[in-house]
Amino acid sequence: MDKHMYRPFEDRPAWSFRLQVFTAAGQRPVAVVTQTLREGMGLTNGAEEYAQAVWEQLYPEEALPPVWVQRQLLGDELGQGQAEFQLVVFAEAEKYKVRRPTWWPVTSEQVERLVGGPVEEDRGEGYVPREVPPEPELRFEVLEVSRLGTPHPFRAPRCMPDGSPQSVSWWRHLVQSRGGRGCCWYHRGDWRAVGDLAVRFLSEGIEAGVSAEDMAGFVNRRAVETGVDIWQRQALNSLFRLDSAITPNDVGGFVDGQHRTQAMVDAGTSRTVVLKTVCPAGE
C-alpha cells in the first residue's frame, strides 16, 4: 500500500502523511510514514494517535500494531534536508492503544532490509501542499464612537471617571464649550474636529493607495498643509500611529485608546478612526 495523502481522522482533515505499508505472510505489517512540517500534528508528537489509527483502520485483526517507521521532512515540502528514518518502539500496547514510544535512528538500507525491498523516501508525487493562509493585514477604518463600547480609563484624571455612561457624557458635552477645557491633555482640544479630519484624511489616504504603515506620515503632512493646530496634529498622530491607534478587540473592549475614547464621548464626537486586523481571505 502507498497512500500519498493518508488522512487518519475525518474531523482533522489537515492532518496527513504519506503511508507505505509492507506486508508478508506471518509477519507484522510495517508502516513507513513520511510527513512535511505543514501537515498538522507532527509525527513525533502524534506518534501514538497515528499508529493507533492505522492499526484500527487497516489491520484491526492484528494482535499488535504495525511496526512503525517515521521520517519527518525538515526542509521544504519536496524533501530537501530530510531527517533520517526513525524506528518507533512502543513499550506498551493493547487493542488499538499504544503508549510510551521511543525513537531509534535507522538508515535507509536498514529500512529496506526490514521490509524486503525499496522504500520511497520523499513525500511522493501525490502530495498536495496545504495552502498557506494569507497574512492578516492592518487597516484603518471609520467607526461610530458609540460602537466602541464603554471605556474604562486606567490612571485616569479626576475629570475622567471610570466608564462614564454615554448618556452622562453626551449631556456633559452640551454644556461645555466646543474648544475643550484645560483639565488634562485629553480634554484640551476639539475631538469632534479631530474626528472629522481623521475621516477626511483617511479617505484621501485610501484613495491615494497609502498603506496602514504609512498612514501616520501621510496624515501628518495633510494636517500641516491644512494648517491644523498643534493639539489636533498630536491627536491625529495618536490615531494613526500603529503603536497608539485606537484598537477595539473582539469582545467590546480595547487593546488601546480608552482615555481618548472617553474624551471623545465627553465631547460628543460621532465618528473616529480605529485600527483593525483584517484577514484578506474573509473579504
Tab-separated table of C-alpha atoms in Angstrom, residues 67-251:
chain	number	residue	atom	x	y	z
A	67	VAL	CA	5.921	-1.834	13.075
A	68	TRP	CA	6.151	1.948	12.919
A	69	VAL	CA	8.875	3.787	10.989
A	70	GLN	CA	8.694	7.544	10.553
A	71	ARG	CA	10.509	10.203	8.609
A	72	GLN	CA	9.770	13.845	9.362
A	73	LEU	CA	10.896	16.039	6.471
A	74	LEU	CA	12.690	19.042	7.922
A	75	GLY	CA	13.277	21.053	4.755
A	76	ASP	CA	10.891	22.080	2.007
A	77	GLU	CA	7.800	20.097	1.150
A	78	LEU	CA	9.520	18.022	-1.525
A	79	GLY	CA	12.004	16.593	0.903
A	80	GLN	CA	15.194	18.644	0.777
A	81	GLY	CA	17.118	18.429	4.023
A	82	GLN	CA	15.322	15.300	5.194
A	83	ALA	CA	15.945	13.743	8.563
A	84	GLU	CA	16.846	10.084	8.921
A	85	PHE	CA	14.256	7.405	9.344
A	86	GLN	CA	13.321	6.541	12.913
A	87	LEU	CA	12.010	3.248	14.218
A	88	VAL	CA	9.352	3.976	16.848
A	89	VAL	CA	9.093	1.314	19.546
A	90	PHE	CA	6.051	1.341	21.825
A	91	ALA	CA	6.708	-0.166	25.236
A	92	GLU	CA	3.016	-0.865	25.860
A	93	ALA	CA	0.245	-1.973	23.511
A	94	GLU	CA	-3.286	-3.197	24.000
A	95	LYS	CA	-6.089	-3.374	21.458
A	96	TYR	CA	-5.735	-0.178	19.380
A	97	LYS	CA	-3.846	1.619	22.165
A	98	VAL	CA	-0.095	2.216	22.255
A	99	ARG	CA	1.951	4.050	24.867
A	100	ARG	CA	5.479	5.058	25.865
A	101	PRO	CA	7.145	5.444	22.454
A	102	THR	CA	10.916	5.646	21.995
A	103	TRP	CA	12.699	6.619	18.788
A	104	TRP	CA	15.704	4.855	17.274
A	105	PRO	CA	17.537	6.242	14.217
A	106	VAL	CA	17.730	3.789	11.310
A	107	THR	CA	19.266	4.137	7.860
A	108	SER	CA	17.503	3.766	4.533
A	109	GLU	CA	19.368	0.497	3.984
A	110	GLN	CA	18.155	-0.869	7.313
A	111	VAL	CA	14.551	0.053	6.474
A	112	GLU	CA	14.854	-1.680	3.103
A	113	ARG	CA	16.205	-4.819	4.766
A	114	LEU	CA	13.331	-4.688	7.241
A	115	VAL	CA	10.632	-4.570	4.557
A	116	GLY	CA	12.461	-6.681	1.978
A	117	GLY	CA	12.535	-4.122	-0.802
A	118	PRO	CA	12.881	-0.477	-1.808
A	119	VAL	CA	11.184	2.266	0.209
A	120	GLU	CA	10.278	5.674	-1.187
A	121	GLU	CA	11.971	8.323	0.912
A	122	ASP	CA	10.211	11.516	-0.200
A	123	ARG	CA	6.681	12.823	0.049
A	124	GLY	CA	5.614	11.460	-3.330
A	125	GLU	CA	4.081	12.960	-6.456
A	126	GLY	CA	0.602	12.742	-4.981
A	127	TYR	CA	1.450	15.164	-2.187
A	128	VAL	CA	-0.868	18.186	-2.113
A	129	PRO	CA	0.640	21.027	-0.055
A	130	ARG	CA	-1.701	22.890	2.227
A	131	GLU	CA	-2.479	26.391	1.097
A	132	VAL	CA	-0.672	28.960	3.179
A	133	PRO	CA	-3.309	31.224	4.754
A	134	PRO	CA	-2.866	34.856	3.745
A	135	GLU	CA	-1.158	37.079	6.262
A	136	PRO	CA	-3.574	39.313	8.166
A	137	GLU	CA	-3.241	42.959	7.231
A	138	LEU	CA	-3.682	46.117	9.253
A	139	ARG	CA	-6.346	48.516	8.120
A	140	PHE	CA	-7.720	51.805	9.391
A	141	GLU	CA	-11.496	52.080	9.331
A	142	VAL	CA	-14.109	54.640	10.278
A	143	LEU	CA	-16.243	53.645	13.244
A	144	GLU	CA	-19.048	55.293	15.174
A	145	VAL	CA	-17.768	56.265	18.618
A	146	SER	CA	-20.946	54.820	20.124
A	147	ARG	CA	-19.895	51.380	18.837
A	148	LEU	CA	-16.602	51.398	20.715
A	149	GLY	CA	-18.220	50.271	23.928
A	150	THR	CA	-17.833	51.809	27.365
A	151	PRO	CA	-14.217	52.769	28.032
A	152	HIS	CA	-12.617	52.195	31.419
A	153	PRO	CA	-9.687	54.620	31.626
A	154	PHE	CA	-6.958	53.452	33.957
A	155	ARG	CA	-4.692	56.007	35.647
A	156	ALA	CA	-7.474	58.427	34.751
A	157	PRO	CA	-7.500	62.092	35.789
A	158	ARG	CA	-10.291	63.270	38.060
A	159	CYS	CA	-12.147	64.740	35.107
A	160	MET	CA	-12.457	61.265	33.548
A	161	PRO	CA	-14.366	58.944	35.895
A	162	ASP	CA	-14.006	55.292	35.042
A	163	GLY	CA	-16.578	54.267	32.462
A	164	SER	CA	-18.723	57.412	32.354
A	165	PRO	CA	-22.075	56.425	30.850
A	166	GLN	CA	-22.513	57.775	27.356
A	167	SER	CA	-25.792	59.479	28.344
A	168	VAL	CA	-23.964	61.482	31.032
A	169	SER	CA	-21.131	62.280	28.661
A	170	TRP	CA	-23.478	63.454	25.949
A	171	TRP	CA	-25.200	65.766	28.433
A	172	ARG	CA	-21.767	66.939	29.603
A	173	HIS	CA	-20.667	67.938	26.101
A	174	LEU	CA	-23.823	70.014	25.600
A	175	VAL	CA	-22.895	72.307	28.460
A	176	GLN	CA	-19.209	72.567	27.581
A	177	SER	CA	-17.529	74.809	25.053
A	178	ARG	CA	-16.567	73.251	21.744
A	179	GLY	CA	-12.943	74.267	22.263
A	180	GLY	CA	-12.356	71.896	25.162
A	181	ARG	CA	-11.088	72.617	28.650
A	182	GLY	CA	-7.754	72.711	30.405
A	183	CYS	CA	-8.096	69.909	32.950
A	184	CYS	CA	-5.945	67.408	31.005
A	185	TRP	CA	-4.483	66.797	27.572
A	186	TYR	CA	-7.386	64.549	26.560
A	187	HIS	CA	-9.988	67.273	27.177
A	188	ARG	CA	-7.886	70.183	25.968
A	189	GLY	CA	-8.834	70.104	22.289
A	190	ASP	CA	-11.767	69.598	19.948
A	191	TRP	CA	-12.235	65.877	19.365
A	192	ARG	CA	-15.198	66.492	17.090
A	193	ALA	CA	-12.976	68.433	14.716
A	194	VAL	CA	-10.281	65.771	15.009
A	195	GLY	CA	-12.812	63.057	14.194
A	196	ASP	CA	-13.931	64.890	11.061
A	197	LEU	CA	-10.332	65.460	9.977
A	198	ALA	CA	-9.391	61.833	10.643
A	199	VAL	CA	-12.247	60.548	8.492
A	200	ARG	CA	-11.386	63.017	5.727
A	201	PHE	CA	-7.649	62.292	5.698
A	202	LEU	CA	-8.218	58.536	5.878
A	203	SER	CA	-10.447	58.726	2.806
A	204	GLU	CA	-7.772	60.693	0.965
A	205	GLY	CA	-5.085	58.228	2.019
A	206	ILE	CA	-7.072	55.203	0.902
A	207	GLU	CA	-7.765	56.836	-2.459
A	208	ALA	CA	-4.021	57.516	-2.817
A	209	GLY	CA	-3.183	53.889	-2.011
A	210	VAL	CA	-1.402	54.651	1.271
A	211	SER	CA	-0.768	51.582	3.449
A	212	ALA	CA	-1.656	51.448	7.138
A	213	GLU	CA	2.054	51.526	7.976
A	214	ASP	CA	2.486	54.827	6.075
A	215	MET	CA	-0.816	56.437	7.015
A	216	ALA	CA	0.551	58.395	10.028
A	217	GLY	CA	3.093	60.201	7.869
A	218	PHE	CA	0.509	60.937	5.201
A	219	VAL	CA	-1.981	62.319	7.720
A	220	ASN	CA	0.665	64.463	9.387
A	221	ARG	CA	1.620	66.012	6.041
A	222	ARG	CA	-2.025	66.732	5.250
A	223	ALA	CA	-2.535	68.235	8.721
A	224	VAL	CA	0.415	70.588	8.202
A	225	GLU	CA	-0.833	71.544	4.730
A	226	THR	CA	-4.304	72.220	6.147
A	227	GLY	CA	-2.998	74.416	8.958
A	228	VAL	CA	-4.249	72.205	11.779
A	229	ASP	CA	-3.201	73.372	15.249
A	230	ILE	CA	-0.584	71.554	17.323
A	231	TRP	CA	-3.011	69.762	19.661
A	232	GLN	CA	-5.100	68.439	16.773
A	233	ARG	CA	-1.963	67.269	14.990
A	234	GLN	CA	-0.936	65.389	18.149
A	235	ALA	CA	-4.393	63.834	18.408
A	236	LEU	CA	-4.405	62.834	14.737
A	237	ASN	CA	-0.939	61.358	15.099
A	238	SER	CA	-2.110	59.275	18.065
A	239	LEU	CA	-4.981	57.906	15.975
A	240	PHE	CA	-2.831	56.881	13.009
A	241	ARG	CA	0.352	55.612	14.626
A	242	LEU	CA	0.316	51.824	14.716
A	243	ASP	CA	1.599	51.748	18.301
A	244	SER	CA	-1.079	54.089	19.654
A	245	ALA	CA	-4.100	53.757	17.350
A	246	ILE	CA	-7.464	53.033	18.945
A	247	THR	CA	-7.763	49.265	18.644
A	248	PRO	CA	-11.043	47.657	19.686
A	249	ASN	CA	-10.940	43.950	20.469
A	250	ASP	CA	-13.442	41.219	19.596
A	251	VAL	CA	-15.364	41.377	22.876
